[in-house]
Structures are given as structure tokens and as C-alpha cells.
PDB file of C-alpha atoms in Angstrom:
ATOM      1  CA  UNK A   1      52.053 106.627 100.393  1.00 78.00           C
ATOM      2  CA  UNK A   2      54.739 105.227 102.813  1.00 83.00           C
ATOM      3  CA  UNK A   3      55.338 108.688 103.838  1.00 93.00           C
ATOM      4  CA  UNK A   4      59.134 109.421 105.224  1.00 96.00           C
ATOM      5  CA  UNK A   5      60.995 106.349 105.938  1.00 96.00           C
ATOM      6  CA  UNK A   6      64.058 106.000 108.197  1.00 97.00           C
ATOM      7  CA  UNK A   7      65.964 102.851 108.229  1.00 96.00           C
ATOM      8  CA  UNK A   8      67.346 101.157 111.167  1.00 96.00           C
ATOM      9  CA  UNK A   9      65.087 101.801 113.603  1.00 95.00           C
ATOM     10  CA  UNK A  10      67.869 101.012 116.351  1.00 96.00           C
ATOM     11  CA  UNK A  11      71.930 101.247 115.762  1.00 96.00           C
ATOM     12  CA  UNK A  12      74.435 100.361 118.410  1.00 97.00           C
ATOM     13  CA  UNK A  13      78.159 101.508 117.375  1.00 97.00           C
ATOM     14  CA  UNK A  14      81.342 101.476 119.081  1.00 97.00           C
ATOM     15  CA  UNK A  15      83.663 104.512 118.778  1.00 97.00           C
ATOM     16  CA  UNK A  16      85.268 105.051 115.486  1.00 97.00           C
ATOM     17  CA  UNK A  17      82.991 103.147 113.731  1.00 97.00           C
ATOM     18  CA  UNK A  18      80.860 104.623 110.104  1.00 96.00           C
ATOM     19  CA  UNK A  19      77.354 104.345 109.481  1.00 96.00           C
ATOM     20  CA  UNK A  20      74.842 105.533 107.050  1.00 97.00           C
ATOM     21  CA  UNK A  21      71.149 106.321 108.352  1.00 98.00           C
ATOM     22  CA  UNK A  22      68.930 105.889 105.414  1.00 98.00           C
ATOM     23  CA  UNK A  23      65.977 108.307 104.746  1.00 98.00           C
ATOM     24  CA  UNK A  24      63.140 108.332 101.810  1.00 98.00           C
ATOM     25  CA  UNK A  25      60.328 109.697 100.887  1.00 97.00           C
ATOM     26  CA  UNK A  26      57.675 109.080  98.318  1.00 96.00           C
ATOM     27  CA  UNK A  27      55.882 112.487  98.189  1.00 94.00           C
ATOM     28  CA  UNK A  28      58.143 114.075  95.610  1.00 94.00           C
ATOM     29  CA  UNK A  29      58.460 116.739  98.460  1.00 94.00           C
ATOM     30  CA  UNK A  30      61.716 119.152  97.317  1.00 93.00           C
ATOM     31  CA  UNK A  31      63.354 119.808 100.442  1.00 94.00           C
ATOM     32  CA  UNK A  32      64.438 117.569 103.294  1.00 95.00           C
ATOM     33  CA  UNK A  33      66.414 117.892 106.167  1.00 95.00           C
ATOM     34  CA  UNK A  34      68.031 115.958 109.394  1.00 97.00           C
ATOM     35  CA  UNK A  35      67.529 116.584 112.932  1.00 96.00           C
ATOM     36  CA  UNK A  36      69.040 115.067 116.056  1.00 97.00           C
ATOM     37  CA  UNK A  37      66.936 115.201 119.313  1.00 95.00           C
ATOM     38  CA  UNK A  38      68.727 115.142 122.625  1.00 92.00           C
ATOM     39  CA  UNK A  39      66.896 116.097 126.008  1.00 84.00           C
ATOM     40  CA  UNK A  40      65.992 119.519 126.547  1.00 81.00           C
ATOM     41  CA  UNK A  41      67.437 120.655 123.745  1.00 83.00           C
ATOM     42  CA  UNK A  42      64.360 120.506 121.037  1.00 87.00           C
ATOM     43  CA  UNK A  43      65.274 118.997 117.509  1.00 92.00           C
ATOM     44  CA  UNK A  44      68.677 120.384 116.358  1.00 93.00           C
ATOM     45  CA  UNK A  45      69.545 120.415 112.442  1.00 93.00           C
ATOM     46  CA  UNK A  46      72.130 118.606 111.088  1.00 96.00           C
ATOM     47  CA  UNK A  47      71.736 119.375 107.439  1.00 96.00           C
ATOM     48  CA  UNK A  48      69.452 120.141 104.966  1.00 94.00           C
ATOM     49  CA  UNK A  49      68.815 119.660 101.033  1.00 94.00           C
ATOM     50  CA  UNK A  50      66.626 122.073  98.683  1.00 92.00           C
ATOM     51  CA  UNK A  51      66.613 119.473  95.755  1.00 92.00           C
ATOM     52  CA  UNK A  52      68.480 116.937  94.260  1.00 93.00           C
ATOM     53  CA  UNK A  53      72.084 117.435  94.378  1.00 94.00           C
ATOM     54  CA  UNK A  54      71.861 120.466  97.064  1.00 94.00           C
ATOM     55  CA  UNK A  55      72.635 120.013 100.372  1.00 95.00           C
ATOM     56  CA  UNK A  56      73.695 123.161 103.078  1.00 94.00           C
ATOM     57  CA  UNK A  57      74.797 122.802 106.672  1.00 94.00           C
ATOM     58  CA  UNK A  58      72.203 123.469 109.677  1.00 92.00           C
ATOM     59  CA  UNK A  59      73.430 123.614 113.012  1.00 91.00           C
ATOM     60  CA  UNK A  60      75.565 121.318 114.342  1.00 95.00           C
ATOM     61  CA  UNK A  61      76.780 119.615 110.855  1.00 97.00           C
ATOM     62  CA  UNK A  62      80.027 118.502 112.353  1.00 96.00           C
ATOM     63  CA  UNK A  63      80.792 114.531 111.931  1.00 96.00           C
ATOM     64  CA  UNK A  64      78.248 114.176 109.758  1.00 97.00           C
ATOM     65  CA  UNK A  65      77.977 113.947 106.007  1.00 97.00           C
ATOM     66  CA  UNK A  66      75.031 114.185 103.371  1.00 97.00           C
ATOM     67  CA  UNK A  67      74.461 113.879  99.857  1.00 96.00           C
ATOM     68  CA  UNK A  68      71.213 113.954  97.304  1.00 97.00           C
ATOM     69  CA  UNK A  69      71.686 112.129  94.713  1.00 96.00           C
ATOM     70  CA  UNK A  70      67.803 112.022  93.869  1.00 96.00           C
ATOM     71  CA  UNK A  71      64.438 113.312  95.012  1.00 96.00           C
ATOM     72  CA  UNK A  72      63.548 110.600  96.906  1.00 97.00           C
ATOM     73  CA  UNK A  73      66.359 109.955  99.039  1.00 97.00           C
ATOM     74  CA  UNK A  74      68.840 111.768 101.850  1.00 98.00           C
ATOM     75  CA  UNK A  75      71.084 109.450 103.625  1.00 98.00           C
ATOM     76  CA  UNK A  76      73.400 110.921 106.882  1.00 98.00           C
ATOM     77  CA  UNK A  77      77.219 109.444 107.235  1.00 98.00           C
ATOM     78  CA  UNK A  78      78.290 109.066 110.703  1.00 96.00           C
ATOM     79  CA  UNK A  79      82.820 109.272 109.536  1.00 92.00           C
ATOM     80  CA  UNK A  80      83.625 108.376 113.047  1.00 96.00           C
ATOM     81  CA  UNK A  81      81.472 108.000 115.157  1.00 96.00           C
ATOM     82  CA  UNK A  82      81.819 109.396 118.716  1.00 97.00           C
ATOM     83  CA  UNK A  83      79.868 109.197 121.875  1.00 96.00           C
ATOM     84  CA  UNK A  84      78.521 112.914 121.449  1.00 96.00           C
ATOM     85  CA  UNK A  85      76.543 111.582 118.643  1.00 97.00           C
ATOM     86  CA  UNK A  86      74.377 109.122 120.973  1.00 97.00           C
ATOM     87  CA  UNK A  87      71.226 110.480 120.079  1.00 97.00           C
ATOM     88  CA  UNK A  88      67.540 110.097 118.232  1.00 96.00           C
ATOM     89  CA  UNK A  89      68.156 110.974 114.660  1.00 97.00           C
ATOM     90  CA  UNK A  90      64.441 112.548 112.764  1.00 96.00           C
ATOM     91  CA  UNK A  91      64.148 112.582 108.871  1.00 97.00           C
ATOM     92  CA  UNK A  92      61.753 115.129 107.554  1.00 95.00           C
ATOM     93  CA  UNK A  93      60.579 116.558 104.525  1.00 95.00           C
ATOM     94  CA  UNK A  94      58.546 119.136 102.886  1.00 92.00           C
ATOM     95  CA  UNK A  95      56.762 120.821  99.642  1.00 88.00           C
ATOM     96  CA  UNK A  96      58.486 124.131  98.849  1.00 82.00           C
ATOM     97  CA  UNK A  97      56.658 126.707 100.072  1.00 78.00           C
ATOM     98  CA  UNK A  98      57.318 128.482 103.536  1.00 72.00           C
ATOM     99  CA  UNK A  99      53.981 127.763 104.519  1.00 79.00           C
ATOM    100  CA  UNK A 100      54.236 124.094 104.098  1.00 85.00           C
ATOM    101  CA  UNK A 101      54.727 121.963 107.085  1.00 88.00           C
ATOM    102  CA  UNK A 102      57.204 119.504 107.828  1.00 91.00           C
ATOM    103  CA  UNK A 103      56.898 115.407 107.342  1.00 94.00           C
ATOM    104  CA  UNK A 104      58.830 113.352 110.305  1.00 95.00           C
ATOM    105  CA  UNK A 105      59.978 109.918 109.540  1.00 95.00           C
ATOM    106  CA  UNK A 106      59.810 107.464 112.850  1.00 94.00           C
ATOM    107  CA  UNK A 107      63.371 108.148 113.567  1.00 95.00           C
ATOM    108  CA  UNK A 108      66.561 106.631 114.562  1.00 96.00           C
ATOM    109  CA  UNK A 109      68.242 105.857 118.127  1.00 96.00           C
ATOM    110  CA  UNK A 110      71.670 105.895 118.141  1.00 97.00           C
ATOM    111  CA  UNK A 111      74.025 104.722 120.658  1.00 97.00           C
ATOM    112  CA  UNK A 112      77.620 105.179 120.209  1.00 97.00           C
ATOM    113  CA  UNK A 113      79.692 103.185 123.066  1.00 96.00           C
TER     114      UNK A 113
ATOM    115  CA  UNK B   1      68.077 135.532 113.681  1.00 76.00           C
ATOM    116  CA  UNK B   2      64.640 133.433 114.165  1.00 82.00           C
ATOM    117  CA  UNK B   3      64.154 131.798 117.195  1.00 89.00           C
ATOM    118  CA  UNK B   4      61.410 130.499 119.607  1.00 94.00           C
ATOM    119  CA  UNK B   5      61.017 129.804 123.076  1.00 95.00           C
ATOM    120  CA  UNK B   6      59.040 127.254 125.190  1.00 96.00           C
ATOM    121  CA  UNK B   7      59.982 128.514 129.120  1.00 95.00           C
ATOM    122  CA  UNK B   8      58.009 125.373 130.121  1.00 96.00           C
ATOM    123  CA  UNK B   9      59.550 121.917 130.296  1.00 95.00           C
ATOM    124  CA  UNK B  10      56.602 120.336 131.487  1.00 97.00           C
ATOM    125  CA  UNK B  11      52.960 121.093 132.233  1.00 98.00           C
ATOM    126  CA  UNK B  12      50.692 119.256 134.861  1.00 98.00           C
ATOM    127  CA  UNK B  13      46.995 119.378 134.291  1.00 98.00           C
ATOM    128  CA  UNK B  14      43.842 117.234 135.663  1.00 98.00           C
ATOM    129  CA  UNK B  15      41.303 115.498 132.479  1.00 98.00           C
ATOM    130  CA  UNK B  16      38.819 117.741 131.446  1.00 97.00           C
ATOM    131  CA  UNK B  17      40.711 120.680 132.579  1.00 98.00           C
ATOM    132  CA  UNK B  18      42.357 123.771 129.825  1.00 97.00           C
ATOM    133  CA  UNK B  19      45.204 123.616 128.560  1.00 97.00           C
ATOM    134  CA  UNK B  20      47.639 125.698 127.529  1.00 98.00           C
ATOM    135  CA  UNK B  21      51.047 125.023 126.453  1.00 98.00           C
ATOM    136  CA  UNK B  22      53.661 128.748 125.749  1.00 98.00           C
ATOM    137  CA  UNK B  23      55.635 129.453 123.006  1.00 98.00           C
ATOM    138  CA  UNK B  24      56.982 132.915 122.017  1.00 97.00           C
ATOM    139  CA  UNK B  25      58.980 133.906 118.877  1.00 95.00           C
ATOM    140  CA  UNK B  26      61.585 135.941 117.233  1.00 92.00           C
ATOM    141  CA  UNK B  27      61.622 136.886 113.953  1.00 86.00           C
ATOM    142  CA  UNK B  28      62.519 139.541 111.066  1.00 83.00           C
ATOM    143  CA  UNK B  29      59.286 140.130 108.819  1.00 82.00           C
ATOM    144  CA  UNK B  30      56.286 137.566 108.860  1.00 83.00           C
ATOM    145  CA  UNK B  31      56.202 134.698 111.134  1.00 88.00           C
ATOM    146  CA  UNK B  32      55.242 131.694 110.195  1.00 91.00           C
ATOM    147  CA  UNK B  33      54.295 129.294 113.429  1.00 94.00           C
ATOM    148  CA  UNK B  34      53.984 125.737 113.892  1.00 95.00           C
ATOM    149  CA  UNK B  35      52.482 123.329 116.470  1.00 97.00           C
ATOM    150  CA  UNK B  36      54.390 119.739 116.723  1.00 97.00           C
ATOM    151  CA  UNK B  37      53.376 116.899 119.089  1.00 97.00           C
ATOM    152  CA  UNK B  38      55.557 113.820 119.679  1.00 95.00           C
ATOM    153  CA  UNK B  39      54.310 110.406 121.230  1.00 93.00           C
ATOM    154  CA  UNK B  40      56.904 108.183 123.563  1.00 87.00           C
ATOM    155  CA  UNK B  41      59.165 106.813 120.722  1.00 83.00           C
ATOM    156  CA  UNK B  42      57.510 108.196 117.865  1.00 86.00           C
ATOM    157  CA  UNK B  43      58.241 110.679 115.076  1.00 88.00           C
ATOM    158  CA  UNK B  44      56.787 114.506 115.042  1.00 93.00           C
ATOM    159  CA  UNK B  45      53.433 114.537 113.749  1.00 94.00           C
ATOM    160  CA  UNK B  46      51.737 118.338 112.673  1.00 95.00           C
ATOM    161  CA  UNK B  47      49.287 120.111 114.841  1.00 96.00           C
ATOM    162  CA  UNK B  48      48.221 123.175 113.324  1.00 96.00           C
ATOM    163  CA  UNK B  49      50.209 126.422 111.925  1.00 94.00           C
ATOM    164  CA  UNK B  50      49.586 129.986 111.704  1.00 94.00           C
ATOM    165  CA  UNK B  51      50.191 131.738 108.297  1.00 89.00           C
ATOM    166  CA  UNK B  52      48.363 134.844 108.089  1.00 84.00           C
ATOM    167  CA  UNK B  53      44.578 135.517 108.816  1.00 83.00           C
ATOM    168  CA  UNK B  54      43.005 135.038 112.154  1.00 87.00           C
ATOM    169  CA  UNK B  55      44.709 134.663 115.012  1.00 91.00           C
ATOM    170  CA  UNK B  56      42.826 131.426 116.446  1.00 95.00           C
ATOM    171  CA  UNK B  57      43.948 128.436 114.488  1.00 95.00           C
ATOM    172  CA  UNK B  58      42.608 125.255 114.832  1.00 95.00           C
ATOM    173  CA  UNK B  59      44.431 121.885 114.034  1.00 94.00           C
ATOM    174  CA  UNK B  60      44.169 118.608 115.015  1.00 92.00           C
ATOM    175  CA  UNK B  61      43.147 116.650 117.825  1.00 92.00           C
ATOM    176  CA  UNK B  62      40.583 119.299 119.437  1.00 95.00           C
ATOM    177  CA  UNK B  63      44.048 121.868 119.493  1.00 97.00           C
ATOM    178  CA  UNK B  64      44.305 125.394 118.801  1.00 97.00           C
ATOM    179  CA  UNK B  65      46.751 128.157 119.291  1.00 97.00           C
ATOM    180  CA  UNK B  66      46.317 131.898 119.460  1.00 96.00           C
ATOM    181  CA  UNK B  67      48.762 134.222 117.971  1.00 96.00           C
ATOM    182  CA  UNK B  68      49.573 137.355 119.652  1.00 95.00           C
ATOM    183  CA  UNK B  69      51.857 139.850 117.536  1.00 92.00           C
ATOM    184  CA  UNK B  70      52.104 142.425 119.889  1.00 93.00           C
ATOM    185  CA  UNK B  71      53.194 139.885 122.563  1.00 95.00           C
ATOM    186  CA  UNK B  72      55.218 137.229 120.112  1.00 95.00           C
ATOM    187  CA  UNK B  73      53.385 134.895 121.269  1.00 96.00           C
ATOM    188  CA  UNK B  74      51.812 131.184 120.119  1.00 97.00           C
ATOM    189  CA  UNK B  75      49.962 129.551 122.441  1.00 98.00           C
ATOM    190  CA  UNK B  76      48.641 125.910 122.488  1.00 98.00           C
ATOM    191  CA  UNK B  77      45.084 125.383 123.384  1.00 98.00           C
ATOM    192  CA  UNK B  78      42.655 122.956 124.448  1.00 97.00           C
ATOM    193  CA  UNK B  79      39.593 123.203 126.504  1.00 96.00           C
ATOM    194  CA  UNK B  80      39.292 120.269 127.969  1.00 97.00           C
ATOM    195  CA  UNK B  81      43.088 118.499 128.641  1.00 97.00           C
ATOM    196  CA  UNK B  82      42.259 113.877 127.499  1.00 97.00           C
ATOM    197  CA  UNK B  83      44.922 111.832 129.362  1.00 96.00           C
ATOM    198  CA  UNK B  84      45.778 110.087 125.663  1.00 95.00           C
ATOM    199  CA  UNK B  85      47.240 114.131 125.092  1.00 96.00           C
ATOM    200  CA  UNK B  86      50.084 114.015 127.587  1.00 97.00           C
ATOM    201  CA  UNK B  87      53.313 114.054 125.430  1.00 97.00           C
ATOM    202  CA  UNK B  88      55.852 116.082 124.308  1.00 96.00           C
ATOM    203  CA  UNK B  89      55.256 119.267 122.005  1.00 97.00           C
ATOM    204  CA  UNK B  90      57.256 121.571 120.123  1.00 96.00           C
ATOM    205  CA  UNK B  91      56.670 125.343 119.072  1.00 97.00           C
ATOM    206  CA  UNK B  92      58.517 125.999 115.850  1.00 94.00           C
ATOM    207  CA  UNK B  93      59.206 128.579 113.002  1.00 92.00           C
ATOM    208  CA  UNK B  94      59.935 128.682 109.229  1.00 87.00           C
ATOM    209  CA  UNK B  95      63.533 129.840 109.016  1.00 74.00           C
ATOM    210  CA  UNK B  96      63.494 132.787 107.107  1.00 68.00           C
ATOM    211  CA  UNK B  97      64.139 131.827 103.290  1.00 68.00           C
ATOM    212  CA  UNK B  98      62.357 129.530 101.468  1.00 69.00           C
ATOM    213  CA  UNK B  99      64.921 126.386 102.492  1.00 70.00           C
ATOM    214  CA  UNK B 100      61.997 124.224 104.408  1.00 71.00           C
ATOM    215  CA  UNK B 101      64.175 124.363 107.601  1.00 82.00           C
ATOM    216  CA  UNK B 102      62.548 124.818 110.919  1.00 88.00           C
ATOM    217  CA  UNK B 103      63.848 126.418 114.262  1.00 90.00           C
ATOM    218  CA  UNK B 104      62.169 124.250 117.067  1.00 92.00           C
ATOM    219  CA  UNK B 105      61.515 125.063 120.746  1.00 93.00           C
ATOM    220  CA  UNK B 106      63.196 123.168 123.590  1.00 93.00           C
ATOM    221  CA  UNK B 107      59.849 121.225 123.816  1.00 94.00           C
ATOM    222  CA  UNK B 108      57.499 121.260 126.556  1.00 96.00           C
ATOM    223  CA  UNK B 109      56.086 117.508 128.370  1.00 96.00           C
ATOM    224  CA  UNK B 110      52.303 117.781 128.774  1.00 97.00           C
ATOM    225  CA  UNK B 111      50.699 115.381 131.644  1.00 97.00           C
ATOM    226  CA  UNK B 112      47.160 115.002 131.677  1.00 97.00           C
ATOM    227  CA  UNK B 113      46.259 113.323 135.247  1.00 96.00           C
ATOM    228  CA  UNK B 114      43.056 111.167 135.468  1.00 95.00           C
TER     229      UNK B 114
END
């Protein structure tokens, strides 16, 4: 198994600009989700998907956009993208269950100029 | 609301030395814990979690964490600190619902010194 995928590995933007942040994951795990990680601040969630064609808002789901079209994928829209969004982007996923743990793809860095 | 706390941002310990790295929690009903550890420009990779049973959990790497109910607590454990351990780690907890979403800590840097 390729485990949880994230694809590019680096992304340089200017302001304005749109961008998708791919994500996939081959463990037919139900639920997956998308955190951004900024210094000192832990892993912050973006938004999150319970199955296909379910998605919710997490915490700071503003300028971003998600869909879930299938199991195995969970791509995040930047609409515009601003300088507040410079950040490391983590795709996870994870069997239903509340005792299941989560599965981190490699992540993304962002930098919007 | 569920939330967790990590009131260290980084930890200094000499090789062969215990560690310990503090987390505490907040939740309504059962808690369930995690343990997180992220390398320089990797992903998260698991550690260990507490469910239910005993309170000394053991994961990966030679970790463990003790959970305290009376004191909210989740402590990370090792008893003898490898330089190849400093990183960052994150305390987290299931967010209550069955939605796979996690509440993470802050994070806390561990240096091991030779």
C-alpha cells in the first residue's frame, strides 16, 4: 500500500492565484480530513469528510474548498489564495471507529507571495 | 468542548536520560488519547493511544504514556531519551462523535543532547 499520498510536495503562489492540493489513499479508510500546520499552533483542521460525497467544516475552513467524489480521494481548493494561507498542508485518513488512529500523508508547503 | 494541552514547547534532555513529554486533556465522557511524533519535514507518524484498560500504554519506538484520570493527564515516556528521538510531538484526542477528526496539542520539540 502507498499509504496517504499528497501531491505537490512544494507550491509557490502569488496572491489571488487557485490551486488544488491533491490527496489519496489506498486503504479504503472512510473518513479523511485536512490540516494546516503553522508554528506553535499544533495541526489545525480545515475540513473533513465521513465518506464519499460528505464533507463538514473543521476549524478554520475559510478560503478553502473540498469535495469527495470517491473513497479514495479528497482534494483542497485554495479560491484565492492569500498570504495567511502560507503554511504546511497534512492529509490524513482513518478506519471508522473512534479508536482508530489517524494516517498522515508527507504533506504540502505552501507559500503564498 | 474537547481539547488538550502541551504547556511545553520544547524539552532538553541528555542520551540515556528519561523522558517525559506533558499533555493534559478535556473532555465530556471517555477520552480517547493519542501520541504523534513528527520528523524535520515529514508527515505525523502514530505512537501509541490509550482506549480503555491499563493506564501504561506502550507504542512504538521504546515510548509509553501513562494516563492519569484523576489528573487529565497523558504523559509521554521513555527511559532512556536516543538522540535519533529529538523531534516534534503532538498529544491529541478523538473529537467526540464518531467523525475521525482529531483535536491536536500545540506540539512540544524534544532535544536529546549527546
Amino acid at each position: 500500500n502507498a499509504g496517504v499520498t499528497q501531491t505537490p510536495k512544494f507550491q509557490v503562489l502569488k496572491t489571488g492565484q487557485s490551486m488544488t492540493l491533491q490527496c489519496a489513499q489506498d486503504m479504503n479508510h472512510e473518513y479523511m480530513s485536512w490540516y494546516r500546520q503553522d508554528p506553535g499552533m499544533g495541526l489545525r483542521l480545515i475540513h473533513y469528510s465521513v465518506g464519499a460525497g460528505i464533507t463538514d467544516q473543521g476549524e478554520v475552513p475559510n478560503g478553502y474548498n473540498v469535495s469527495r467524489s470517491t473513497t479514495e480521494d479528497f482534494p483542497l481548493r485554495l479560491l484565492s489564495a492569500a498570504p495567511s494561507q502560507t503554511s504546511v498542508y497534512f492529509c490524513a485518513s482513518t478506519p471508522s471507529g473512534r479508536a482508530s488512529e489517524q494516517f498522515f500523508g508527507p504533506g504540502t508547503r505552501l507559500t503564498v507571495l | 468542548a474537547q481539547s488538550v494541552a502541551q504547556p511545553e514547547d520544547q524539552v532538553n534532555v541528555a542520551e540515556g536520560n528519561p523522558l517525559t513529554v506533558k499533555c493534559t486533556y478535556s473532555v465530556s465522557g471517555n477520552p480517547y488519547l493519542f501520541w504523534y511524533v513528527q520528523y524535520p519535514n515529514r508527515g505525523l507518524q502514530f505512537l501509541l493511544k490509550y482506549i480503555t484498560g491499563d493506564n501504561l500504554v506502550k507504542g512504538s519506538y521504546g515510548f509509553e504514556a501513562e494516563f492519569n484520570k484523576s489528573q487529565t493527564s497523558f504523559h509521554l515516556k521513555k527511559p532512556s531519551a536516543l538522540v535519533s528521538d529529538s523531534a516534534l510531538y503532538f498529544c491529541a484526542v478523538r473529537d467526540g462523535g464518531d467523525t475521525g477528526k482529531l483535536i491536536f496539542g500545540q506540539g512540544t520539540t524534544l532535544q536529546v543532547k549527546p
